[in-house]
Amino acid sequence: MANGLKVRFWGVRGSISCSGAEYTRYGGNTSCLEVTAGGRRLIFDAGSGIRPLGLELARQAPIDIDIYFTHTHLDHIMGLTFFAPLFEKRNSVRLWAGHLHAPHTLKKVVSNLMQAPLYPVSLEVFQAQVEFNEFTSGQTLACGDIAMRTAPLNHPQGATGYRIEYGGKSICYITDTEQQGDGLDEAIVDLCRGADVMIYDSSYTDAEYPRYKGWGHSTWQEGMRVADAAGVGTLAIFHHDPSHDDAFMDGVAREAAAARPGTAANGLPRAIVAHEGLTLSP
């Protein structure tokens, strides 16, 4: 594992996974990121993209990993029970969430996901050493030499944004969140200030957004405004709506490159549309 800070995208879709030739280039799996730094591996969200990641990690057992959830809506946890390392007793897996409030706990959420009549087996099927942990969005977390700041996001039932820092580099993961309409979300601007990479909920365009107000999502143009206000190096457009196929996303990529042209100080494009398999090393 490389020691520098790096993020790989295993799932970039929002709301529901999509299949078909029209989703080939950007991918149809829902949210999952793999962040590596300093010999550690952190996973963010467990959408359907975590399944292929798990198949790769299964060949590396024993492993010791952390999974951080932005929130626990179905598209962000739907792949967890298909994550192969959970079924290997030599592995240790810690799960974290910062948006839940009593009586909800992360363990109860996962247990409910796996209960009848929705699922054939229960939580006890996991063989790995599994820990369930809660924190409060806004707290600063630490994972070895990796520092993490968090902030609450504007999403139904809550969500958490993350800033991951290592070796003088930083990556921010901001999904799912709804733009405020009367100015930028200053908590997000503050969290992302000076970040090398900001991965941002870009489910809609500004033209589409009024039809979906209250659904808890933002636009790629709002991502541009936040990135510029925060002095972000690279904006990664993320959480693509299921109605946005490859042709649509090609159009977004062209518009984004024109709106935020050139290369950032980190050597990456100032705007990029995330696709499965994309790796960014700021």
Coordinates of C-alpha atoms in Angstrom, one line a residue:
M1 CA 0.0 0.0 0.0
A2 CA 1.4 3.4 -1.0
N3 CA 2.1 5.7 1.9
G4 CA 0.8 9.0 0.4
L5 CA -2.8 10.1 0.6
K6 CA -5.0 8.6 -2.1
V7 CA -8.7 8.0 -2.9
R8 CA -10.1 5.4 -5.2
F9 CA -13.8 5.5 -6.3
W10 CA -15.6 2.1 -6.1
G11 CA -19.1 3.6 -6.4
V12 CA -20.2 7.0 -7.6
R13 CA -23.9 6.7 -8.2
G14 CA -26.6 8.1 -5.9
S15 CA -30.0 6.8 -4.8
I16 CA -30.0 3.4 -6.5
S17 CA -27.5 1.2 -8.4
C18 CA -27.9 1.2 -12.2
S19 CA -27.0 -1.4 -14.8
G20 CA -26.9 -1.2 -18.6
A21 CA -24.7 -0.1 -21.4
E22 CA -25.6 3.5 -20.8
Y23 CA -23.8 3.4 -17.5
T24 CA -20.6 1.7 -18.6
R25 CA -18.1 4.5 -18.4
Y26 CA -19.0 6.2 -15.2
G27 CA -20.4 3.2 -13.4
G28 CA -23.6 2.2 -11.8
N29 CA -22.6 1.2 -8.2
T30 CA -23.6 3.4 -5.3
S31 CA -21.3 5.3 -3.0
C32 CA -18.1 3.8 -1.8
L33 CA -14.6 5.3 -1.5
E34 CA -11.3 3.8 -0.5
V35 CA -8.8 6.1 1.1
T36 CA -5.3 5.0 1.8
A37 CA -2.5 6.8 3.6
G38 CA 0.4 5.9 5.9
G39 CA -0.2 2.2 5.6
R40 CA -3.8 2.4 6.7
R41 CA -7.0 1.9 4.7
L42 CA -10.2 3.8 5.4
I43 CA -13.5 3.0 3.6
F44 CA -16.3 5.7 3.3
D45 CA -19.8 4.4 2.8
A46 CA -20.9 0.9 1.9
G47 CA -23.0 1.3 -1.2
S48 CA -23.0 -1.4 -3.8
G49 CA -19.5 -0.4 -4.8
I50 CA -18.1 -2.0 -1.6
R51 CA -18.7 -5.5 -3.0
P52 CA -16.0 -5.4 -5.6
L53 CA -13.7 -3.7 -3.1
G54 CA -14.4 -6.5 -0.7
L55 CA -13.5 -9.1 -3.2
E56 CA -10.1 -7.5 -3.7
L57 CA -9.5 -7.1 0.0
A58 CA -10.5 -10.7 0.7
R59 CA -7.3 -11.8 -1.0
Q60 CA -5.3 -9.8 1.5
A61 CA -6.5 -11.3 4.8
P62 CA -5.9 -10.7 7.6
I63 CA -6.9 -7.1 7.3
D64 CA -7.7 -4.3 9.8
I65 CA -10.0 -1.6 8.4
D66 CA -12.4 1.2 9.3
I67 CA -15.7 2.0 7.5
Y68 CA -17.1 5.5 8.0
F69 CA -20.6 6.2 7.0
T70 CA -21.9 9.6 5.8
H71 CA -25.3 8.3 6.8
T72 CA -27.3 5.1 6.7
H73 CA -29.8 5.6 3.9
L74 CA -30.1 2.4 1.9
D75 CA -28.0 3.4 -1.1
H76 CA -25.1 4.0 1.3
I77 CA -25.3 0.7 3.2
M78 CA -26.8 -1.7 0.6
G79 CA -23.5 -3.4 -0.1
L80 CA -22.3 -3.9 3.5
T81 CA -23.7 -7.4 3.9
F82 CA -21.9 -8.4 0.7
F83 CA -18.5 -7.1 1.9
A84 CA -16.4 -10.3 1.9
P85 CA -13.9 -9.3 4.7
L86 CA -16.8 -9.5 7.2
F87 CA -17.0 -13.2 6.7
E88 CA -13.3 -14.0 7.5
K89 CA -12.6 -14.5 11.2
R90 CA -9.0 -13.2 10.9
N91 CA -10.2 -9.7 10.0
S92 CA -11.1 -6.7 12.2
V93 CA -13.6 -4.2 10.9
R94 CA -14.7 -1.1 12.7
L95 CA -17.8 0.8 11.6
W96 CA -18.4 4.5 12.4
A97 CA -21.4 6.8 12.1
G98 CA -21.9 10.4 13.3
H99 CA -25.5 11.2 12.4
L100 CA -27.5 8.8 14.5
H101 CA -29.5 9.8 17.6
A102 CA -31.2 7.7 20.3
P103 CA -32.9 5.3 20.1
H104 CA -31.0 4.5 16.8
T105 CA -27.5 3.0 16.9
L106 CA -25.3 1.8 14.1
K107 CA -25.6 -1.8 15.3
K108 CA -29.4 -1.6 15.4
V109 CA -29.4 -0.1 11.9
V110 CA -27.4 -3.0 10.4
S111 CA -29.3 -5.5 12.5
N112 CA -32.6 -4.2 11.2
L113 CA -31.3 -4.3 7.6
M114 CA -30.6 -8.0 8.1
Q115 CA -33.8 -9.0 9.8
A116 CA -36.8 -11.0 8.5
P117 CA -38.7 -10.6 6.2
L118 CA -36.0 -8.4 4.5
Y119 CA -33.0 -10.7 4.8
P120 CA -32.3 -14.4 5.1
V121 CA -29.5 -14.3 7.7
S122 CA -28.8 -12.2 10.8
L123 CA -25.9 -10.1 12.0
E124 CA -24.4 -13.1 13.7
V125 CA -23.4 -14.5 10.3
F126 CA -20.3 -12.1 10.3
Q127 CA -17.2 -14.0 11.3
A128 CA -14.8 -11.0 11.5
Q129 CA -14.2 -9.0 14.7
V130 CA -16.8 -6.2 14.1
E131 CA -17.1 -3.1 16.2
F132 CA -19.9 -0.5 15.9
N133 CA -19.0 3.1 17.0
E134 CA -20.9 6.3 17.2
F135 CA -19.6 9.9 17.3
T136 CA -21.3 13.3 16.9
S137 CA -20.9 15.1 13.6
G138 CA -18.6 18.1 14.2
Q139 CA -16.1 16.0 16.2
T140 CA -12.5 15.6 15.3
L141 CA -11.4 12.0 14.8
A142 CA -8.1 10.3 14.6
C143 CA -7.1 7.1 12.9
G144 CA -3.4 6.5 13.5
D145 CA -1.5 9.3 11.7
I146 CA -4.5 10.3 9.7
A147 CA -6.5 13.2 11.1
M148 CA -10.2 13.7 10.4
R149 CA -12.5 16.6 10.9
T150 CA -16.2 16.2 10.5
A151 CA -19.3 18.4 10.0
P152 CA -23.0 17.9 9.9
L153 CA -24.6 18.0 6.5
N154 CA -28.1 19.2 5.4
H155 CA -29.9 15.9 4.7
P156 CA -33.1 14.2 5.9
Q157 CA -32.2 12.4 9.2
G158 CA -28.7 13.9 9.1
A159 CA -25.4 13.1 7.5
T160 CA -21.7 13.7 8.1
G161 CA -19.1 15.3 6.0
Y162 CA -15.4 14.3 6.4
R163 CA -12.1 16.0 5.9
I164 CA -9.2 13.5 5.8
E165 CA -5.7 14.9 6.3
Y166 CA -2.3 13.2 6.0
G167 CA 1.2 14.4 5.2
G168 CA 0.1 17.9 4.5
K169 CA -2.6 16.8 2.0
S170 CA -6.3 16.8 2.4
I171 CA -9.4 15.2 0.8
C172 CA -13.0 16.2 1.7
Y173 CA -16.0 13.9 1.3
I174 CA -19.3 15.9 1.2
T175 CA -22.4 13.9 0.3
D176 CA -25.4 13.8 0.8
T177 CA -26.2 17.5 1.4
E178 CA -28.7 20.0 0.1
Q179 CA -27.8 23.5 -0.9
Q180 CA -29.4 26.3 1.2
G181 CA -30.5 28.6 -1.6
D182 CA -29.8 31.8 0.4
G183 CA -26.0 31.5 0.3
L184 CA -23.3 28.9 0.7
D185 CA -23.3 26.4 3.6
E186 CA -20.5 28.0 5.7
A187 CA -19.9 24.9 7.7
I188 CA -19.0 23.0 4.5
V189 CA -16.9 25.9 3.2
D190 CA -15.0 25.9 6.5
L191 CA -14.5 22.2 6.5
C192 CA -13.2 22.2 2.9
R193 CA -11.1 25.4 3.1
G194 CA -7.8 24.9 1.2
A195 CA -8.5 21.2 0.6
D196 CA -6.6 19.5 -2.2
V197 CA -9.7 17.5 -3.3
M198 CA -13.4 18.0 -2.5
I199 CA -15.8 15.2 -3.4
Y200 CA -19.2 16.8 -3.6
D201 CA -22.8 15.7 -3.9
S202 CA -23.7 16.8 -7.5
S203 CA -26.9 14.8 -7.9
Y204 CA -28.6 17.5 -10.0
T205 CA -28.0 20.5 -12.2
D206 CA -29.1 24.0 -11.1
A207 CA -31.9 23.7 -13.7
E208 CA -33.1 20.4 -12.2
Y209 CA -32.8 21.3 -8.5
P210 CA -36.2 23.2 -8.0
R211 CA -38.0 20.0 -8.9
Y212 CA -36.2 18.1 -6.1
K213 CA -36.0 20.7 -3.4
G214 CA -36.2 19.0 0.0
W215 CA -34.8 15.7 -1.2
G216 CA -31.4 16.4 0.5
H217 CA -29.1 16.8 -2.5
S218 CA -27.1 19.5 -4.3
T219 CA -25.9 20.4 -7.8
W220 CA -22.5 20.3 -9.5
Q221 CA -22.7 24.1 -10.0
E222 CA -23.1 24.6 -6.3
G223 CA -20.1 22.4 -5.9
M224 CA -18.2 24.8 -8.1
R225 CA -19.3 27.7 -5.9
V226 CA -18.3 26.0 -2.7
A227 CA -15.0 24.9 -4.2
D228 CA -14.2 28.4 -5.3
A229 CA -15.2 30.0 -2.0
A230 CA -13.2 27.4 0.0
G231 CA -10.1 27.6 -2.3
V232 CA -10.3 23.9 -3.1
G233 CA -7.8 22.5 -5.6
T234 CA -9.9 19.9 -7.3
L235 CA -13.7 19.4 -7.3
A236 CA -14.8 15.8 -7.9
I237 CA -18.4 15.7 -9.1
F238 CA -20.0 12.7 -7.4
H239 CA -23.3 10.9 -6.4
H240 CA -24.7 10.9 -10.0
D241 CA -28.5 10.7 -10.3
P242 CA -29.7 7.4 -11.8
S243 CA -31.3 9.4 -14.6
H244 CA -27.9 10.8 -15.6
D245 CA -26.3 8.2 -18.0
D246 CA -22.9 8.4 -19.6
A247 CA -24.0 10.8 -22.3
F248 CA -25.5 13.2 -19.7
M249 CA -22.3 13.0 -17.6
D250 CA -20.1 13.7 -20.6
G251 CA -22.0 16.9 -21.0
V252 CA -21.5 17.8 -17.3
A253 CA -17.8 17.0 -17.7
R254 CA -17.5 19.4 -20.6
E255 CA -19.4 22.2 -18.8
A256 CA -17.5 21.7 -15.6
A257 CA -14.1 21.8 -17.4
A258 CA -15.1 25.0 -19.1
A259 CA -16.4 26.6 -15.8
R260 CA -13.3 25.6 -13.8
P261 CA -10.6 25.1 -16.3
G262 CA -6.9 24.3 -15.9
T263 CA -4.9 22.3 -13.4
A264 CA -4.7 22.8 -9.7
A265 CA -1.5 23.1 -7.7
N266 CA -1.8 19.4 -6.9
G267 CA -1.4 18.6 -10.5
L268 CA -5.0 17.4 -10.9
P269 CA -7.7 19.0 -13.0
R270 CA -9.6 21.7 -11.2
A271 CA -12.9 19.9 -12.0
I272 CA -13.4 16.2 -12.7
V273 CA -16.4 13.9 -12.9
A274 CA -15.9 10.9 -10.7
H275 CA -16.2 7.4 -12.3
E276 CA -15.6 3.9 -10.9
G277 CA -11.9 3.1 -10.8
L278 CA -10.8 6.7 -10.7
T279 CA -7.9 7.3 -8.4
L280 CA -6.8 10.7 -7.2
S281 CA -3.5 11.3 -5.4
P282 CA -3.2 15.0 -4.4

